[in-house]
Coordinates of C-alpha atoms in Angstrom, one line a residue:
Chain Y
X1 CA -21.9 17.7 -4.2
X2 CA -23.9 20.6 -5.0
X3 CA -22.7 23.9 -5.0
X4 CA -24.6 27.2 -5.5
X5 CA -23.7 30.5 -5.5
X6 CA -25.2 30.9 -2.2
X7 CA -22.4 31.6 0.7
X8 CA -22.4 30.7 4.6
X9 CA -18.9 32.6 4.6
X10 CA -17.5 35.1 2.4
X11 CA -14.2 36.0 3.6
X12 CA -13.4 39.5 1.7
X13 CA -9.8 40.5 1.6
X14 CA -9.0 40.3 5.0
X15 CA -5.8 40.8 6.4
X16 CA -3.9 41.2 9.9
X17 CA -1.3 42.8 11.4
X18 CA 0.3 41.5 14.5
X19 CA 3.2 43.4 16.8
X20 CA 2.9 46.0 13.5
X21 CA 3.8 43.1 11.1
X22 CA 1.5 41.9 8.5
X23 CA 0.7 38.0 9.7
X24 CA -2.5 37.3 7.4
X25 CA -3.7 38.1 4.3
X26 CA -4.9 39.7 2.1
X27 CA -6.8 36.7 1.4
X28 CA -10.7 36.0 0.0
X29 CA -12.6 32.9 -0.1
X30 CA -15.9 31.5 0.4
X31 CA -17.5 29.0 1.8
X32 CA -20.7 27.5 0.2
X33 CA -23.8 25.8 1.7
X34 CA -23.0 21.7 2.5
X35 CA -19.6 22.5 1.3
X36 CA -16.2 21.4 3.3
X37 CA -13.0 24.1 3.1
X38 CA -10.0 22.9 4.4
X39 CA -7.3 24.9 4.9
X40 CA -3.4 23.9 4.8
X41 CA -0.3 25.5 5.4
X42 CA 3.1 25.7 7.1
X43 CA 2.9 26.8 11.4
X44 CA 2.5 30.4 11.9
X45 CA 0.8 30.7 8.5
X46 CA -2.1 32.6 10.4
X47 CA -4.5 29.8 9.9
X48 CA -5.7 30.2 13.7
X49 CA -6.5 34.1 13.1
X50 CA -8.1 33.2 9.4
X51 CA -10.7 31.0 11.5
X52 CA -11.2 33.5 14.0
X53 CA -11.7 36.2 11.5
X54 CA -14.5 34.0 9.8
X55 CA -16.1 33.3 13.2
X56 CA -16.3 36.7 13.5
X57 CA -14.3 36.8 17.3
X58 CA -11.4 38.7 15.6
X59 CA -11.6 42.0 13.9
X60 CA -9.5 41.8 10.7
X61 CA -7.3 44.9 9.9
X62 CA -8.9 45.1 6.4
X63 CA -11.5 43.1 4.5
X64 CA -14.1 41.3 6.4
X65 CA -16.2 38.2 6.8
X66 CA -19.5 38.2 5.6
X67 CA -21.8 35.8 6.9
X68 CA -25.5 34.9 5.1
X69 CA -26.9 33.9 8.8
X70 CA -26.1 36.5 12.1
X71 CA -27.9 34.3 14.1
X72 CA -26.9 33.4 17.4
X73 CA -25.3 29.7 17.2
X74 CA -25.6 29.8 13.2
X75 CA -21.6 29.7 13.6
X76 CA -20.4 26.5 15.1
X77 CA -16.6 26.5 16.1
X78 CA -14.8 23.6 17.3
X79 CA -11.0 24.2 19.2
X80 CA -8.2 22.7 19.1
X81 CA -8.9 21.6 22.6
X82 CA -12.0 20.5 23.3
X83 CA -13.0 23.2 25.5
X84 CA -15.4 21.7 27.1
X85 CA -17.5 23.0 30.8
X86 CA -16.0 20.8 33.6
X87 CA -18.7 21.1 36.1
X88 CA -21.6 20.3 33.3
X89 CA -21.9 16.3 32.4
X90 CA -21.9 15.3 28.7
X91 CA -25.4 15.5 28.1
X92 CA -25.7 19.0 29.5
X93 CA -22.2 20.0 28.1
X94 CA -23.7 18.8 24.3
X95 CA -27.1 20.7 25.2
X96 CA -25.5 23.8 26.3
X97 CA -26.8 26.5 23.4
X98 CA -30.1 25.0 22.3
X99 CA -33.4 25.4 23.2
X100 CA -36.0 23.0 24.1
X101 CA -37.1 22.7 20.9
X102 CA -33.7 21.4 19.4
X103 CA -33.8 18.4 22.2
X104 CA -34.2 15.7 19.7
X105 CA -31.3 17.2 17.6
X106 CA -29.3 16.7 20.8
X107 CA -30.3 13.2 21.8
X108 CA -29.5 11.7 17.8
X109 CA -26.2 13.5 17.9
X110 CA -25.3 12.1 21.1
X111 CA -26.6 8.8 19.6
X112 CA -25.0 8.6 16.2
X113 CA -21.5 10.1 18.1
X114 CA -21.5 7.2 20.5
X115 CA -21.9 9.4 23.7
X116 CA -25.3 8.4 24.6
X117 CA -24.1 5.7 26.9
X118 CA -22.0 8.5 28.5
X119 CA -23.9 11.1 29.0
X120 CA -24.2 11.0 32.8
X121 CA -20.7 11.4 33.4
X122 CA -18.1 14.3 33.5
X123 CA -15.9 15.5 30.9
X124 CA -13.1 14.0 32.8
X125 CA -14.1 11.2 32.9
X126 CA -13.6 10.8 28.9
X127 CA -11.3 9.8 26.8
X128 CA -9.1 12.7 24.4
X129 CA -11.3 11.3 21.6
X130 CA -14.9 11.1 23.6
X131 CA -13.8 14.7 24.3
X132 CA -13.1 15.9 21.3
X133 CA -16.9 13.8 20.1
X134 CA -18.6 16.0 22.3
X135 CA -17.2 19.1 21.2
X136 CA -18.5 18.6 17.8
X137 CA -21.3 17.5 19.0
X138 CA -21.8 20.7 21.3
X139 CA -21.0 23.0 18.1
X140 CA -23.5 21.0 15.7
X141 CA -26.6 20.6 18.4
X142 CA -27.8 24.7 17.6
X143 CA -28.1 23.0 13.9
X144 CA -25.5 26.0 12.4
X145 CA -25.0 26.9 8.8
X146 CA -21.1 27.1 9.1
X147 CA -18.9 25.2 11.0
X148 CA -15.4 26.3 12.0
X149 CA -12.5 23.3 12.9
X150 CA -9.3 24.4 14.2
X151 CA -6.8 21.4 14.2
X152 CA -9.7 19.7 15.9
X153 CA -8.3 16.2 15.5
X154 CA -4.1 17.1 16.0
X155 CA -4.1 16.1 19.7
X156 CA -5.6 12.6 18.4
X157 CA -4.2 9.0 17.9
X158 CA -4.3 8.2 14.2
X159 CA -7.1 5.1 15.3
X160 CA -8.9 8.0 17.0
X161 CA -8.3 10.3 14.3
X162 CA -9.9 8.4 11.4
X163 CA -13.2 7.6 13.2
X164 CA -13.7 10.7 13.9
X165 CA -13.3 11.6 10.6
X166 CA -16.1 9.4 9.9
X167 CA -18.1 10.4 12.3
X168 CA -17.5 14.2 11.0
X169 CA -18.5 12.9 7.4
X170 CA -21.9 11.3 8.5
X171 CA -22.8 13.9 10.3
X172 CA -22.3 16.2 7.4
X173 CA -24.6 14.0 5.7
X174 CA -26.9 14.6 8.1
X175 CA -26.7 18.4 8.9
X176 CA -24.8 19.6 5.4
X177 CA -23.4 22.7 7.2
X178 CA -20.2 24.4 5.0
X179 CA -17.7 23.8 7.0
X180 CA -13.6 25.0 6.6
X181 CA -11.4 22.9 8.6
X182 CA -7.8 24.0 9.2
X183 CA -5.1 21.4 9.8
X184 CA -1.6 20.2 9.3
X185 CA -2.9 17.0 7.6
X186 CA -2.5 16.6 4.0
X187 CA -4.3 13.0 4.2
X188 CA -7.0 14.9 7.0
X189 CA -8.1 17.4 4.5
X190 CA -8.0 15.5 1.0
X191 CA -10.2 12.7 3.3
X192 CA -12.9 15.4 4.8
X193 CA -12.8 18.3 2.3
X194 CA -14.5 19.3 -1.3
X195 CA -11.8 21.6 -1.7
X196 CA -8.2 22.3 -0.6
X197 CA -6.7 26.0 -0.1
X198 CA -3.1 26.0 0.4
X199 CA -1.3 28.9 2.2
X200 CA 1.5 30.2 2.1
X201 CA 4.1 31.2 4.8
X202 CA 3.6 34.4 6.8
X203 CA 2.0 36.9 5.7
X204 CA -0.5 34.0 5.1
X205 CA -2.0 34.0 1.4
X206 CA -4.2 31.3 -0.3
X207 CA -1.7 30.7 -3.0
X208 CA -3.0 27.8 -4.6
X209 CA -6.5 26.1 -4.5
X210 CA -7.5 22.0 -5.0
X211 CA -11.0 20.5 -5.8
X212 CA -11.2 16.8 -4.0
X213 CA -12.5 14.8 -6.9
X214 CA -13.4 12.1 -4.7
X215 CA -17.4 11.6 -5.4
X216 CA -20.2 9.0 -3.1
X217 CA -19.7 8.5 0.3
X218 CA -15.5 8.1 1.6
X219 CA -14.6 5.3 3.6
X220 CA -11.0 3.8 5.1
X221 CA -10.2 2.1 1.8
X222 CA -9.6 5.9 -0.1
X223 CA -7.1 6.7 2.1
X224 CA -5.0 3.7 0.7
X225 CA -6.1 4.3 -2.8
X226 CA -3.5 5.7 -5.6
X227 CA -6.2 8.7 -6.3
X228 CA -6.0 9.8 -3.4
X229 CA -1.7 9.6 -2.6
X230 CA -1.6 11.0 -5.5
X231 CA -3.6 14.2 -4.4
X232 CA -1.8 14.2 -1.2
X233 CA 1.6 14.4 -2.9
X234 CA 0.6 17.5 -5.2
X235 CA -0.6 19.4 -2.1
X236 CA 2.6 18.1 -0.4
X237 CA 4.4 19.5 -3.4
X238 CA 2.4 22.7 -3.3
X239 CA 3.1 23.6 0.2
X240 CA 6.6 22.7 -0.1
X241 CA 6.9 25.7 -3.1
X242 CA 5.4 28.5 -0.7
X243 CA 6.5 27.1 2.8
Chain Z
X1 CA -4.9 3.1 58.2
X2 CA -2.3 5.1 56.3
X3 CA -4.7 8.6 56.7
X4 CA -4.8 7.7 60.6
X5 CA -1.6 7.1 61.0
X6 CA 0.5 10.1 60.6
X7 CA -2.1 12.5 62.1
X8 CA -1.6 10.3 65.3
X9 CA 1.7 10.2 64.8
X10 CA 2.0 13.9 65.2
X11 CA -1.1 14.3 67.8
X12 CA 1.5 11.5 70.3
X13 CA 4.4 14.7 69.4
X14 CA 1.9 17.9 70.2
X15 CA 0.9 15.9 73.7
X16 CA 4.5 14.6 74.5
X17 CA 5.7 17.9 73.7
X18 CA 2.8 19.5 76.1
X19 CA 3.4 17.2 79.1
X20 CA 7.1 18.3 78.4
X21 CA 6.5 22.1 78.5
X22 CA 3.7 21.6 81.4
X23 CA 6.4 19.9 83.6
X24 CA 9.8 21.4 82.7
X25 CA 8.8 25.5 83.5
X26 CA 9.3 26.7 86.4
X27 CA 6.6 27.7 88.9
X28 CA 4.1 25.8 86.9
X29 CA 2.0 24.5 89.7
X30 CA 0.8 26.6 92.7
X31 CA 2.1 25.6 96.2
X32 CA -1.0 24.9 97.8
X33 CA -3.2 22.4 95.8
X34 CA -0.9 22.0 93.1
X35 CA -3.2 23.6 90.1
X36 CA -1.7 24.6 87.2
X37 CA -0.5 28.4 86.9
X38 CA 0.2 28.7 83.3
X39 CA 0.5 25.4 81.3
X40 CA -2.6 23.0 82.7
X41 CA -1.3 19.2 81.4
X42 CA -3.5 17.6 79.2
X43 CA -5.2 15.4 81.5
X44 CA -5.5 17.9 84.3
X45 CA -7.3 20.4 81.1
X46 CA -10.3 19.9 82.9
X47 CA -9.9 20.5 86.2
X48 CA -11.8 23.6 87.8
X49 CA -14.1 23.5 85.1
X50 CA -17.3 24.1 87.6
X51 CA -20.6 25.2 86.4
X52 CA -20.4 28.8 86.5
X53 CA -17.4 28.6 84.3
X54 CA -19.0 26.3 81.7
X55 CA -21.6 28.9 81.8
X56 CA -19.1 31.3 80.5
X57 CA -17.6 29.7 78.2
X58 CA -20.9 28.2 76.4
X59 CA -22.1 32.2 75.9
X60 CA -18.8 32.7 75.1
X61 CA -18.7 30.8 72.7
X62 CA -22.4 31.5 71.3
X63 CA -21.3 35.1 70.9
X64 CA -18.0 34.3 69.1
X65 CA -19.4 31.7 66.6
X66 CA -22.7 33.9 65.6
X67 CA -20.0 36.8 65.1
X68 CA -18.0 34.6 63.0
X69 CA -20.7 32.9 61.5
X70 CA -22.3 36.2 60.2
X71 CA -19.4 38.0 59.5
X72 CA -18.0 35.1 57.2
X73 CA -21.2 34.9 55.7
X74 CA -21.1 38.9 54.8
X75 CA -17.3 38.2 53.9
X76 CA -18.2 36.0 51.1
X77 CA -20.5 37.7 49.7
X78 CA -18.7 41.2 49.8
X79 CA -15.6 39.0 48.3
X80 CA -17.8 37.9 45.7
X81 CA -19.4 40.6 44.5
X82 CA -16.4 42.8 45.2
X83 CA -14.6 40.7 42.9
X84 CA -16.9 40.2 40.2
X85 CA -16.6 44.0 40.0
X86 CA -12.9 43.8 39.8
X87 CA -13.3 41.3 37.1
X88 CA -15.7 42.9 34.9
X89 CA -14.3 46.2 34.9
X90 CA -10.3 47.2 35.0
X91 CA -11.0 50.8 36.0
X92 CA -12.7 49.6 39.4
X93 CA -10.1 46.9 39.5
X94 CA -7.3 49.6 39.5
X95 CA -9.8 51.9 42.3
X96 CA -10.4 49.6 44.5
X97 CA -7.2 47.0 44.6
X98 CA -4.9 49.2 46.3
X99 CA -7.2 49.8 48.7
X100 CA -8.2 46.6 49.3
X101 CA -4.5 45.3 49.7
X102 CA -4.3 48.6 52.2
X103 CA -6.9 47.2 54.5
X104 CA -5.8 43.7 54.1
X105 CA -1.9 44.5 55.0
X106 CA -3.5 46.6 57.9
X107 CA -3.2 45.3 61.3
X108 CA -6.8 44.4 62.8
X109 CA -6.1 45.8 65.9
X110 CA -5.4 49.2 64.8
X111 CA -8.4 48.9 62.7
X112 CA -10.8 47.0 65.8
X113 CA -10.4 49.9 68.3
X114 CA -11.3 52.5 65.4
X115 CA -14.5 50.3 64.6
X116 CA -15.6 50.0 68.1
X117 CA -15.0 53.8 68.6
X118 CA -17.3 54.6 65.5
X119 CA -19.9 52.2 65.4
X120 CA -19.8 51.3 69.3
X121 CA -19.2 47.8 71.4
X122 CA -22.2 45.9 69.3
X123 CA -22.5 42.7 67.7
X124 CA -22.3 44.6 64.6
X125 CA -18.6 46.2 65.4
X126 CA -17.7 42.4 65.9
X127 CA -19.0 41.2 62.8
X128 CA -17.5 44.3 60.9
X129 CA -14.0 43.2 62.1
X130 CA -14.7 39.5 61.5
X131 CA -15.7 41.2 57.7
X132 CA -12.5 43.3 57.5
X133 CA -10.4 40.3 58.0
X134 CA -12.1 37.9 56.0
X135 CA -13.5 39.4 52.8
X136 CA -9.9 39.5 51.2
X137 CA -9.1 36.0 50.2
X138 CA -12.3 35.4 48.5
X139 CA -12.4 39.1 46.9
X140 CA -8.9 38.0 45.4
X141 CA -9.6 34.3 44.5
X142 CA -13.0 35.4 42.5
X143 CA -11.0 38.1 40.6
X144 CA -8.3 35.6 39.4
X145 CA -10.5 32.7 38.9
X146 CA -13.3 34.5 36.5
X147 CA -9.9 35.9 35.2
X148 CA -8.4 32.2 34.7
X149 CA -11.4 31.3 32.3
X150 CA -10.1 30.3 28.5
X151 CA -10.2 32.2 25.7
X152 CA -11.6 29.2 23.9
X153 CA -14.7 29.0 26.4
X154 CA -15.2 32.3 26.2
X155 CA -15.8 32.6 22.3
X156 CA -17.6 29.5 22.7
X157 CA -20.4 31.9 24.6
X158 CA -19.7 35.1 22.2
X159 CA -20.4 33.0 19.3
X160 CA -23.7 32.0 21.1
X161 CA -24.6 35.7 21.2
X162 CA -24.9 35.4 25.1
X163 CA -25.2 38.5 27.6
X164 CA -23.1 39.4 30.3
X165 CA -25.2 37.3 32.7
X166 CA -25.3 34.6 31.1
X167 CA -21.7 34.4 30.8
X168 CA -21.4 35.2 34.4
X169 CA -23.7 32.8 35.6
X170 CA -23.0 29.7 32.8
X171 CA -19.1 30.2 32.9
X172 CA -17.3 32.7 35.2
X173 CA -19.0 31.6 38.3
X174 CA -18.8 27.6 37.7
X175 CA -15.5 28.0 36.1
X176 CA -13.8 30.3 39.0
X177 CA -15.6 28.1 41.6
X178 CA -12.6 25.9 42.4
X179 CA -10.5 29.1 43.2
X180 CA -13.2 30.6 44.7
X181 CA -13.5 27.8 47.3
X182 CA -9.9 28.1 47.9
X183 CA -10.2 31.4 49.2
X184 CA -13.6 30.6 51.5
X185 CA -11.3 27.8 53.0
X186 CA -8.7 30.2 54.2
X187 CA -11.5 32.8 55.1
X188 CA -13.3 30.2 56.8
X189 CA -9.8 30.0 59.4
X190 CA -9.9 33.9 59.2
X191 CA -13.3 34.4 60.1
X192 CA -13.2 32.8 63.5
X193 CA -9.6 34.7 64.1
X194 CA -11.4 38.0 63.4
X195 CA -14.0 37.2 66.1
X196 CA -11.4 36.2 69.1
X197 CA -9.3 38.5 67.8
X198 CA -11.5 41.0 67.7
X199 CA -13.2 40.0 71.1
X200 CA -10.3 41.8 72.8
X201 CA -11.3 45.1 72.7
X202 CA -15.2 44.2 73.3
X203 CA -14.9 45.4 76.9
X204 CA -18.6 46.0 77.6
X205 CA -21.4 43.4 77.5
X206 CA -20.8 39.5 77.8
X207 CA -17.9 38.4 76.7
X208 CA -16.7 36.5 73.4
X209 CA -14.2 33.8 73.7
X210 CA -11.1 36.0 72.9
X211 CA -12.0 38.4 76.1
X212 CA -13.2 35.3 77.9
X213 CA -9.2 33.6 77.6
X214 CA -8.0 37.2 78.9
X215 CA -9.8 37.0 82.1
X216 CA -8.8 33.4 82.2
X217 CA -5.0 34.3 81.9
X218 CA -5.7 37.4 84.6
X219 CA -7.1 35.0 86.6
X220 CA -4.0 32.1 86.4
X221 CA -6.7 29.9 86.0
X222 CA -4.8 28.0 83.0
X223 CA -7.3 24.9 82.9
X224 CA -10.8 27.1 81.9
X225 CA -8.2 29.4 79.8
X226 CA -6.4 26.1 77.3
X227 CA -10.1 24.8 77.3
X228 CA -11.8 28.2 75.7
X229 CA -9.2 28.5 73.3
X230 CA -9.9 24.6 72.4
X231 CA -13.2 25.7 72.1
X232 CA -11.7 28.7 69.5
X233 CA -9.7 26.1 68.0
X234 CA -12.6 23.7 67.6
X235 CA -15.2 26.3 66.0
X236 CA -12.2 27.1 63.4
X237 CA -11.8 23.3 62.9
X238 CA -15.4 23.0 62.5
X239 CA -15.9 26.2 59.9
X240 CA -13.0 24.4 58.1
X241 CA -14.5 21.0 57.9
X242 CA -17.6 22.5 56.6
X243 CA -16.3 24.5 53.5
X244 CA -14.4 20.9 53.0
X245 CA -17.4 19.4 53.0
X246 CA -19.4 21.4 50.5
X247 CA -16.6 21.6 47.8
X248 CA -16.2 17.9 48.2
X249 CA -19.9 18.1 47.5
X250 CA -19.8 21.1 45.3
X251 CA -16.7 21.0 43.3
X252 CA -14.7 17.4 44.3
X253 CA -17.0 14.9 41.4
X254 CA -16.0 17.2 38.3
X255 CA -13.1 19.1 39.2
X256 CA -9.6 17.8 37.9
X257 CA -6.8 20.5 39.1

């Protein structure tokens, strides 16, 4: 993959306080164009307030996030619910943001997600996994340069899990938005990401950083390869030493 | 058959327990031609129902509905905008909530004669009582519902850069509308209470259906008296029904509670 000096996030010593206690930081990373961040660490880390803070819906103490694009929608964020609008069906739930003009957008993403077929019916009427499809779908329709992921997938079965993961993956290849996803999984973030932070217990610090060496397009078999255990375990290891 | 039977059930109770309490008082019946002084039974409801008092009842009833009618449509939309205020801004929320609760908690008939006294025995005093004792529920079901909205939805609409409007219109509204039809139901109910109830004191002019079942009861004509306040009880029904009606349409195909 690429990488250029270019940033869609650049996440400059932030930190935060909480109840007067520092909770986050002071951390700096960046995010590069096409490039996937994930972000691992033990609960109550401050991974949820790191995202936030690059989304730029929560004001860090110190530091800041700088974003290259201050374009409405050129932030994507998908929940850890799906957060979807109840009383909008799918199709108008995944068109929400976008103008006219980013239609087509909307229609192949409904397509190559598997929604199309649904896209009369409610949010209700979906399964946790269709759900979560159409939030990311929602989030990638206004085209943005940065996508944010907040334990998207934790909620999931591990069937469910996976093929969104590959779902996620080609429509990277589609959109190549930088993206940092935040989870609990080790075997999540070696499978999605180009590179691996590790934080450490509160105050939250990005004590030790991974490149995923893994080149060409992943599929099911890596996850099952000795590469890629191996990674898993070292990361395992890592967050063990700073829990 | 199990929706029809336990509303039947209970209907066979209410009319057992009627012919009960219409034969067991005493002095129920007049003397003479044996007409019913203060509990009519249900199947002598009808009896001295002549034209002239059909007459009565029909304006009666024309005057109580268009009060309640108008007044519950004012009463939503003061409740609405009232508590979109509330929710957008804390400082009017803390002005005008105690206040609100004040003339909520209030009795209406200390508040009715006041009304008629300033604005005089119109159709607009009715409607302004029918107001007073409606607005409340919605006023207070709008406030919590654009309230209830998730965080997550919200930053969903900050991150799109959109205005106040828009979130207003794309996500408080929709998103409170479930609570806010809760509150129209039970001011739907209120509505046509404020317009009997308020009827009382309408001494001038012809009469409402509340003033109507006063002369009625004055009269010991019990029959015309149960029938107007079927006729309330109806129009309630009715207002009821048709709120049910439009969030079955409105709300019931995506809402989940």
């Amino acid at each position: 993959m690429a990488i250029t000096t270019r940033t869609v996030v650049h996440v400059d010593g932030i930190s935060h306080t909480f109840g007067g206690a520092l909770a986050l930081g002071p951390l700096t990373f960046a995010v590069h164009p096409s490039e996937i961040v994930a972000v691992v660490g033990p609960s109550g880390c401050g991974k949820t307030p790191l995202v936030r803070i690059s989304a730029g819906l929560l004001e860090p103490t110190s530091g800041a996030a700088i974003h290259s694009d201050r374009r409405p929608g050129s932030v994507g964020y998908v929940f850890q619910e799906p957060a979807l609008l109840a009383w909008r069906r799918v199709a108008d739930n995944a068109r929400l943001f976008v103008t006219r003009r980013d239609e087509p957008i909307v229609e192949r993403l409904l397509r190559v997600s598997g929604l199309a077929d649904h896209a009369a019916k409610w949010p209700h009427q979906l399964s946790g996994g269709m759900k979560m499809r159409l939030a990311l779908v929602r989030s990638l329709a206004a085209s943005p340069d940065l996508l944010l992921m907040d334990e998207p997938f934790g909620a999931l079965d591990q069937i469910t899990r996976h093929r969104l993961h590959d779902e996620l993956l080609s429509l990277h290849v589609d959109q190549r938005f930088g993206a940092v996803l935040v989870t609990h999984a080790i075997d999540e973030a070696v499978y999605l990401a180009d590179r691996i932070l590790v934080m450490s217990g509160a105050p939250g610090r990005i004590v030790e950083e991974f490149a995923v060496p893994f080149a060409g397009r992943r599929t099911n078999e890596l996850r099952y390869s000795p590469p890629f255990a191996e990674l898993c375990g070292t990361i395992a290891a890592s967050l063990g030493r700073h829990a | 058959m199990k929706r029809i039977v336990p509303p039947m059930v209970v209907l066979t109770v209410i009319l057992g327990g009627w012919y009960a309490l219409a034969y067991s008082l005493d002095n129920n019946f007049a003397s003479g031609d044996g007409s019913a002084l203060i509990v009519p039974p249900p199947h002598r409801l009808f009896v001295g129902l002549n034209d002239p008092t059909l007459d009565r009842i029909v304006s009666a009833t024309w005057i109580s509905l268009s009060a309640a009618l108008v007044g519950f449509a004012i009463a939503t939309l003061v409740g609405i905008v009232l508590g979109v205020a509330m929710a957008f801004s804390r400082a009017i929320e803390s002005a005008l909530w105690p206040w609100l609760i004040a003339v909520q908690v209030t009795p209406i008939i200390v508040l009715t004669p006041i009304i008629i006294r300033v604005v005089g025995g119109t159709f607009g005093a009715r409607v302004m009582v029918t107001v007073l004792i409606a607005f409340f529920p919605v006023a207070a079901n709008t406030l919590f519902g654009i309230r209830s909205v998730s965080t997550p939805l919200h930053d969903l609409f900050t991150l799109a850069g959109a205005t106040r409007l828009t979130r207003l219109v794309r996500l408080q509204l929709p998103a409170a509308s479930p609570t806010i039809f809760a509150g129209l139901r039970i001011a739907s109910g209120l509505a046509v209470i404020g317009a009997i109830v308020g009827d009382f004191f309408f001494t001038r002019g012809t009469p409402g259906l509340g003033r109507l079942i006063t002369f009625f009861f004055q009269d010991t004509r019990s029959g015309p008296m149960f029938v107007t306040a079927l006729v309330a009880s109806v129009i309630g029904l009715a207002f009821f029904l048709v709120i049910a009606g439009l969030r079955r349409l409105l709300i019931s195909p995506w809402h989940r509670p």
